[in-house]
Amino acid sequence: MKLLITGADGQLGRELTKQYNEIKDVELILTGISELDITDMEAVYEFVNNHKPEVIINCAAHTAVDKCEIDVDMAYKINTIGPKNLATAAYAIGAEIVQVSTDYVFDGERDIELTEFDEVNPKTVYGKTKLEGERVVSKLNPKHYIVRTAWLYGDGNNFVKTMIKLSETNKTLKVVNDQKGTPTSTVDLARVIISLVKNKNYGLFHCTCKGECTWYDLTKEIFKIKGIDTKVIPCTTDEFPRPAKRPEYSVLRNYMLELTTGDITRTWQEALKDYLENKES
Ligand SMILES: NC(=O)c1ccc[n+]([C@@H]2O[C@H](COP(=O)([O-])OP(=O)(O)OC[C@H]3O[C@@H](n4cnc5c(N)ncnc54)[C@H](OP(=O)(O)O)[C@@H]3O)[C@@H](O)[C@H]2O)c1
C-alpha cells in the first residue's frame, strides 16, 4: 500500500511514520511544508498525480489556537483549503483521505460527553476552520476518514513537555483546574487511524484516550510519574486570559469506534505513563 503523509514532521505525522514503518508492504511518502505546502492547489494536484498514493493522511494543520484568532486567513488556508486540495486531488485518482480534526468543533459548554452525533458549534477561529476542513473533505471525497482528537501529545512540542520544562525553574506552578478534557497520546491515535484505514471503516470518528481530567490533574499526574516535587496550585481560566476561548467541558466519547470495530485506546493515565517512562526518560 502506498501512503502519503502530509505534515509528517508534526507530532502525529512522526508517530504514524514510526508505526507504519513497522508494517510490511507499506510504501511511505513523507512531506513537510518544504516538500509539499498543502495550501498550494497546483502543487498538491501535481504531487498527488505524480506519486499516486492510495491513501493520503493529512497531519498538517495550523494548531496554534491563539494565533489562529489573529491570523484568520492563514488558519482557513491551512485548516480548510489545504484539506480541500488534498481531498480533491485524492478523489481524482481514486485515493482515500484521512483528515484529523479536533474537539474545538464543539462549544464545550455542556457537561456531557460528546459523540459524533452531537451538534457542532465552534467558538474559535481554529475550531471553525477545522470544522470547515471536515466539511470540505467529506463533501469532496466519499472515501474519507475524519478523526477528531484532543489534548494531543507525542514527539514534538506539547503541554506535557512544557510542564516538565517549567518544573525545572519553578518551585510552584499555577495550572487551570476548570477545563476538562482527555489527554491523548499520538500512539493511541495513530493505532486507531491505521486500524480505520486497514478496515476501510470510512466516516467520522472521535478518538481520544479514555477518561477525563483537568489540566491541573494532568500536571499532578505528570509530576507524580516523573517524581517531580514542584507544587501544583489549581487556578481558574480567568487567571490566564487567552485570545481563543477554551472549552470548559471537552470530553469526547469514541462512540463510532465502539459501534464499529471497537475502541482500542488506553486510559489517559496508562498512555501517559507509557509515554513518560518509555519515550521521555
Ligand atoms: N495538538 C493538539 O493538542 C491537537 C488537539 C486536537 C486536534 N489536533 C489535530 O491533530 C492533527 C495533528 O496535530 P499535531 O499536534 O501533530 O500538529 P503539529 O505537531 O502542530 O504538526 C502540524 C504540522 O503541519 C505542518 N504544516 C503547517 N502548515 C503546513 C502547510 N501549509 N503544508 C504542509 N504542512 C504544514 C507544520 O509544520 P511547521 O511546524 O513547520 O509549521 C507541522 O509540522 C492536526 O490536524 C490538529 O489540528 C491536535
Short mmCIF file of C-alpha atoms and ligand atoms in Angstrom, two decimals:
data_model
loop_
_atom_site.label_atom_id
_atom_site.label_comp_id
_atom_site.label_asym_id
_atom_site.label_seq_id
_atom_site.Cartn_x
_atom_site.Cartn_y
_atom_site.Cartn_z
CA MET A 1 0.00 0.00 0.00
CA LYS A 2 1.32 3.45 -0.97
CA LEU A 3 0.61 6.20 1.55
CA LEU A 4 1.25 9.94 1.57
CA ILE A 5 1.59 11.60 4.98
CA THR A 6 1.44 15.40 4.84
CA GLY A 7 2.66 17.43 7.80
CA ALA A 8 4.89 14.44 8.51
CA ASP A 9 7.21 16.46 10.81
CA GLY A 10 4.43 17.15 13.32
CA GLN A 11 3.63 15.10 16.43
CA LEU A 12 1.09 12.81 14.78
CA GLY A 13 2.98 12.62 11.49
CA ARG A 14 6.07 11.31 13.30
CA GLU A 15 4.15 8.65 15.22
CA LEU A 16 2.28 7.45 12.14
CA THR A 17 5.57 7.23 10.27
CA LYS A 18 7.05 5.15 13.09
CA GLN A 19 4.10 2.76 13.29
CA TYR A 20 3.68 2.36 9.51
CA ASN A 21 7.42 1.65 9.19
CA GLU A 22 6.83 -1.47 11.28
CA ILE A 23 4.14 -2.74 8.91
CA LYS A 24 5.10 -4.83 5.87
CA ASP A 25 4.24 -3.81 2.32
CA VAL A 26 3.72 -0.16 3.16
CA GLU A 27 5.45 2.44 0.99
CA LEU A 28 5.52 5.85 2.68
CA ILE A 29 5.82 9.23 1.02
CA LEU A 30 6.53 11.78 3.74
CA THR A 31 6.15 15.51 3.20
CA GLY A 32 6.70 18.53 5.41
CA ILE A 33 5.78 22.03 4.31
CA SER A 34 9.02 22.42 2.30
CA GLU A 35 8.25 19.31 0.19
CA LEU A 36 4.53 19.97 -0.14
CA ASP A 37 2.66 23.05 1.03
CA ILE A 38 -0.91 21.77 1.24
CA THR A 39 -2.31 25.28 0.65
CA ASP A 40 -0.80 25.32 -2.86
CA MET A 41 -3.50 23.75 -5.01
CA GLU A 42 -1.42 23.26 -8.15
CA ALA A 43 1.47 21.76 -6.21
CA VAL A 44 -0.88 19.36 -4.41
CA TYR A 45 -2.56 18.20 -7.64
CA GLU A 46 0.80 17.71 -9.34
CA PHE A 47 2.40 15.90 -6.40
CA VAL A 48 -0.55 13.57 -5.82
CA ASN A 49 -0.92 12.85 -9.51
CA ASN A 50 2.80 12.08 -9.88
CA HIS A 51 3.09 9.82 -6.82
CA LYS A 52 -0.37 8.25 -6.94
CA PRO A 53 -0.76 7.29 -3.27
CA GLU A 54 -3.68 5.02 -2.39
CA VAL A 55 -4.23 6.87 0.88
CA ILE A 56 -3.41 10.44 1.94
CA ILE A 57 -3.17 11.09 5.68
CA ASN A 58 -3.29 14.79 6.36
CA CYS A 59 -1.41 15.60 9.57
CA ALA A 60 -0.69 19.19 8.51
CA ALA A 61 -2.57 21.88 10.39
CA HIS A 62 -2.36 25.34 11.92
CA THR A 63 -2.53 24.12 15.53
CA ALA A 64 -1.63 27.35 17.34
CA VAL A 65 -5.13 28.08 18.63
CA ASP A 66 -4.45 31.64 19.81
CA LYS A 67 -2.51 32.63 16.67
CA CYS A 68 -5.47 31.48 14.53
CA GLU A 69 -7.60 34.24 16.13
CA ILE A 70 -5.22 36.84 14.69
CA ASP A 71 -4.12 35.06 11.53
CA VAL A 72 -7.60 34.16 10.25
CA ASP A 73 -6.73 33.87 6.54
CA MET A 74 -3.77 31.62 7.27
CA ALA A 75 -5.93 29.46 9.55
CA TYR A 76 -8.53 28.97 6.78
CA LYS A 77 -5.80 28.34 4.22
CA ILE A 78 -4.10 25.59 6.23
CA ASN A 79 -7.08 24.05 8.05
CA THR A 80 -9.73 24.29 5.31
CA ILE A 81 -8.19 24.97 1.89
CA GLY A 82 -5.33 22.50 2.45
CA PRO A 83 -7.72 19.61 3.24
CA LYS A 84 -9.90 20.67 0.27
CA ASN A 85 -6.89 20.47 -2.07
CA LEU A 86 -5.87 17.06 -0.75
CA ALA A 87 -9.41 15.63 -0.80
CA THR A 88 -9.94 16.76 -4.41
CA ALA A 89 -6.55 15.52 -5.58
CA ALA A 90 -7.17 12.19 -3.85
CA TYR A 91 -10.64 11.88 -5.42
CA ALA A 92 -9.21 12.47 -8.91
CA ILE A 93 -7.04 9.35 -8.61
CA GLY A 94 -9.47 7.25 -6.55
CA ALA A 95 -7.45 7.59 -3.33
CA GLU A 96 -8.74 7.74 0.23
CA ILE A 97 -8.17 10.63 2.63
CA VAL A 98 -7.70 10.82 6.38
CA GLN A 99 -8.41 14.25 7.86
CA VAL A 100 -7.56 14.85 11.52
CA SER A 101 -9.81 17.21 13.42
CA THR A 102 -10.46 18.48 16.91
CA ASP A 103 -12.76 18.79 19.93
CA TYR A 104 -12.79 22.56 19.21
CA VAL A 105 -15.60 21.95 16.69
CA PHE A 106 -17.83 21.84 19.81
CA ASP A 107 -18.52 24.76 22.16
CA GLY A 108 -17.62 22.75 25.26
CA GLU A 109 -20.36 24.48 27.20
CA ARG A 110 -22.37 21.40 28.23
CA ASP A 111 -21.31 18.98 30.89
CA ILE A 112 -21.79 15.85 28.73
CA GLU A 113 -19.53 13.51 26.77
CA LEU A 114 -19.81 14.40 23.10
CA THR A 115 -20.38 11.82 20.39
CA GLU A 116 -20.10 12.07 16.62
CA PHE A 117 -23.87 12.63 16.53
CA ASP A 118 -23.83 15.77 18.70
CA GLU A 119 -24.29 19.27 17.30
CA VAL A 120 -21.12 21.18 16.48
CA ASN A 121 -20.78 24.85 17.46
CA PRO A 122 -17.20 26.10 17.27
CA LYS A 123 -16.36 29.23 19.25
CA THR A 124 -12.86 29.90 17.92
CA VAL A 125 -11.27 30.56 14.55
CA TYR A 126 -9.29 27.35 14.94
CA GLY A 127 -12.49 25.36 15.61
CA LYS A 128 -14.35 26.99 12.71
CA THR A 129 -11.55 26.40 10.23
CA LYS A 130 -11.13 22.76 11.33
CA LEU A 131 -14.89 22.17 11.04
CA GLU A 132 -14.89 23.58 7.50
CA GLY A 133 -11.94 21.28 6.81
CA GLU A 134 -14.09 18.32 7.89
CA ARG A 135 -16.97 19.51 5.73
CA VAL A 136 -15.00 20.02 2.52
CA VAL A 137 -13.26 16.69 2.86
CA SER A 138 -16.50 14.79 3.42
CA LYS A 139 -18.20 16.61 0.51
CA LEU A 140 -15.38 16.26 -1.97
CA ASN A 141 -14.24 12.70 -1.36
CA PRO A 142 -16.59 9.91 -0.27
CA LYS A 143 -13.63 7.73 0.70
CA HIS A 144 -12.85 9.73 3.83
CA TYR A 145 -11.94 9.10 7.44
CA ILE A 146 -12.40 12.16 9.66
CA VAL A 147 -10.87 11.66 13.07
CA ARG A 148 -11.41 14.17 15.88
CA THR A 149 -8.93 14.12 18.72
CA ALA A 150 -8.00 16.37 21.68
CA TRP A 151 -5.19 17.33 24.09
CA LEU A 152 -2.63 15.55 21.90
CA TYR A 153 0.95 14.85 22.96
CA GLY A 154 3.77 12.91 21.32
CA ASP A 155 7.10 13.62 19.66
CA GLY A 156 7.03 17.43 19.44
CA ASN A 157 6.01 20.44 21.47
CA ASN A 158 3.11 19.79 23.81
CA PHE A 159 1.66 20.51 27.26
CA VAL A 160 3.37 17.53 28.92
CA LYS A 161 6.82 18.65 27.84
CA THR A 162 6.08 22.28 28.69
CA MET A 163 5.13 21.36 32.26
CA ILE A 164 8.27 19.28 32.78
CA LYS A 165 10.38 22.14 31.43
CA LEU A 166 8.62 24.69 33.68
CA SER A 167 9.17 22.47 36.73
CA GLU A 168 12.94 22.84 36.22
CA THR A 169 12.79 26.55 37.04
CA ASN A 170 9.70 26.86 39.28
CA LYS A 171 9.04 25.65 42.82
CA THR A 172 5.29 26.21 42.38
CA LEU A 173 3.12 26.28 39.26
CA LYS A 174 -0.44 27.52 38.85
CA VAL A 175 -2.45 25.32 36.48
CA VAL A 176 -6.02 25.71 35.21
CA ASN A 177 -8.48 23.47 37.00
CA ASP A 178 -11.80 24.42 35.41
CA GLN A 179 -11.35 22.95 31.91
CA LYS A 180 -11.94 19.24 31.39
CA GLY A 181 -10.77 17.06 28.54
CA THR A 182 -8.83 13.90 27.77
CA PRO A 183 -5.07 13.87 27.24
CA THR A 184 -4.39 11.71 24.19
CA SER A 185 -1.17 10.04 23.14
CA THR A 186 -0.27 10.10 19.45
CA VAL A 187 0.48 6.38 19.92
CA ASP A 188 -3.21 5.61 20.53
CA LEU A 189 -4.41 7.97 17.82
CA ALA A 190 -2.01 6.52 15.22
CA ARG A 191 -3.09 2.96 16.12
CA VAL A 192 -6.72 3.92 15.55
CA ILE A 193 -6.02 5.67 12.25
CA ILE A 194 -4.06 2.65 10.99
CA SER A 195 -6.91 0.35 12.01
CA LEU A 196 -9.58 2.53 10.33
CA VAL A 197 -7.62 2.54 7.07
CA LYS A 198 -6.95 -1.20 7.25
CA ASN A 199 -10.65 -1.94 7.76
CA LYS A 200 -11.85 0.67 5.24
CA ASN A 201 -14.03 1.95 8.07
CA TYR A 202 -14.98 5.26 6.42
CA GLY A 203 -16.76 8.11 8.19
CA LEU A 204 -16.49 10.43 11.17
CA PHE A 205 -14.81 9.19 14.35
CA HIS A 206 -13.87 10.54 17.76
CA CYS A 207 -10.55 9.28 19.04
CA THR A 208 -9.18 10.27 22.43
CA CYS A 209 -7.81 8.16 25.24
CA LYS A 210 -10.33 7.09 27.87
CA GLY A 211 -11.32 9.08 30.96
CA GLU A 212 -11.20 12.80 31.73
CA CYS A 213 -9.26 15.29 33.81
CA THR A 214 -8.35 18.97 34.10
CA TRP A 215 -5.00 20.50 33.11
CA TYR A 216 -4.28 20.65 36.86
CA ASP A 217 -4.99 16.90 37.26
CA LEU A 218 -2.81 16.16 34.25
CA THR A 219 0.09 18.18 35.64
CA LYS A 220 -0.19 16.42 39.01
CA GLU A 221 -0.10 13.04 37.24
CA ILE A 222 2.93 14.02 35.12
CA PHE A 223 4.86 15.13 38.22
CA LYS A 224 3.82 12.00 40.14
CA ILE A 225 5.12 9.70 37.40
CA LYS A 226 8.34 11.70 36.94
CA GLY A 227 8.91 12.17 40.70
CA ILE A 228 8.94 15.96 40.34
CA ASP A 229 8.30 17.85 43.59
CA THR A 230 7.19 21.21 42.14
CA LYS A 231 3.96 22.22 43.90
CA VAL A 232 0.93 22.47 41.63
CA ILE A 233 -1.71 25.07 42.54
CA PRO A 234 -5.17 24.95 40.95
CA CYS A 235 -6.42 28.16 39.34
CA THR A 236 -9.23 29.33 37.05
CA THR A 237 -9.23 30.06 33.32
CA ASP A 238 -9.93 33.73 34.13
CA GLU A 239 -6.49 33.99 35.71
CA PHE A 240 -4.87 33.17 32.34
CA PRO A 241 -6.81 35.17 29.72
CA ARG A 242 -6.09 33.95 26.16
CA PRO A 243 -7.21 35.24 22.73
CA ALA A 244 -9.09 32.00 21.91
CA LYS A 245 -11.90 30.84 24.20
CA ARG A 246 -11.11 27.46 25.76
CA PRO A 247 -13.88 24.85 26.00
CA GLU A 248 -14.88 24.13 29.62
CA TYR A 249 -16.00 20.56 29.10
CA SER A 250 -14.47 18.94 26.07
CA VAL A 251 -14.68 15.23 26.65
CA LEU A 252 -15.24 13.17 23.51
CA ARG A 253 -16.75 9.72 23.52
CA ASN A 254 -15.32 7.34 20.91
CA TYR A 255 -18.84 6.24 20.11
CA MET A 256 -18.38 5.36 16.41
CA LEU A 257 -15.38 3.20 17.28
CA GLU A 258 -17.44 1.48 19.99
CA LEU A 259 -20.24 0.85 17.48
CA THR A 260 -17.98 -0.45 14.69
CA THR A 261 -14.54 -2.05 15.08
CA GLY A 262 -14.15 -1.41 18.83
CA ASP A 263 -12.27 1.19 20.85
CA ILE A 264 -8.62 0.16 21.27
CA THR A 265 -7.45 3.31 23.08
CA ARG A 266 -5.96 3.15 26.59
CA THR A 267 -6.90 5.23 29.61
CA TRP A 268 -5.16 8.62 29.61
CA GLN A 269 -3.19 7.59 32.73
CA GLU A 270 -1.86 4.36 31.13
CA ALA A 271 -0.89 6.12 27.92
CA LEU A 272 0.81 8.97 29.80
CA LYS A 273 2.80 6.57 31.98
CA ASP A 274 3.98 4.69 28.91
CA TYR A 275 4.97 7.97 27.21
CA LEU A 276 6.86 9.33 30.21
CA GLU A 277 8.59 6.06 31.14
CA ASN A 278 9.49 4.82 27.68
CA LYS A 279 9.76 7.82 25.44
CA GLU A 280 10.90 10.59 27.72
CA SER A 281 13.42 9.14 30.15
N1 LIG B 1 -2.02 19.19 19.25
C1 LIG B 1 -3.22 19.04 19.80
O1 LIG B 1 -3.41 19.17 21.02
C2 LIG B 1 -4.40 18.68 18.93
C3 LIG B 1 -5.65 18.57 19.52
C4 LIG B 1 -6.76 18.25 18.71
C5 LIG B 1 -6.58 18.01 17.36
N2 LIG B 1 -5.34 18.15 16.82
C6 LIG B 1 -5.20 17.91 15.37
O2 LIG B 1 -4.34 16.80 15.20
C7 LIG B 1 -3.60 16.95 13.99
C8 LIG B 1 -2.12 16.71 14.28
O3 LIG B 1 -1.71 17.65 15.26
P1 LIG B 1 -0.19 17.74 15.74
O4 LIG B 1 -0.22 18.07 17.19
O5 LIG B 1 0.58 16.57 15.23
O6 LIG B 1 0.24 19.05 14.94
P2 LIG B 1 1.70 19.70 14.82
O7 LIG B 1 2.67 18.97 15.67
O8 LIG B 1 1.50 21.17 15.01
O9 LIG B 1 2.06 19.40 13.31
C9 LIG B 1 1.45 20.05 12.24
C10 LIG B 1 2.43 20.03 11.10
O10 LIG B 1 1.81 20.66 9.97
C11 LIG B 1 2.82 21.42 9.32
N3 LIG B 1 2.23 22.42 8.43
C12 LIG B 1 1.73 23.64 8.77
N4 LIG B 1 1.30 24.27 7.67
C13 LIG B 1 1.53 23.44 6.63
C14 LIG B 1 1.31 23.53 5.22
N5 LIG B 1 0.77 24.62 4.66
N6 LIG B 1 1.66 22.49 4.43
C15 LIG B 1 2.23 21.39 4.97
N7 LIG B 1 2.49 21.24 6.30
C16 LIG B 1 2.13 22.25 7.11
C17 LIG B 1 3.61 22.01 10.47
O11 LIG B 1 4.84 22.49 10.02
P3 LIG B 1 5.52 23.73 10.82
O12 LIG B 1 5.77 23.24 12.22
O13 LIG B 1 6.76 23.98 10.02
O14 LIG B 1 4.51 24.84 10.78
C18 LIG B 1 3.72 20.81 11.38
O15 LIG B 1 4.83 20.01 11.06
C19 LIG B 1 -3.96 18.32 13.45
O16 LIG B 1 -4.95 18.18 12.47
C20 LIG B 1 -4.53 19.05 14.64
O17 LIG B 1 -5.47 20.04 14.26
C21 LIG B 1 -4.25 18.46 17.57
#
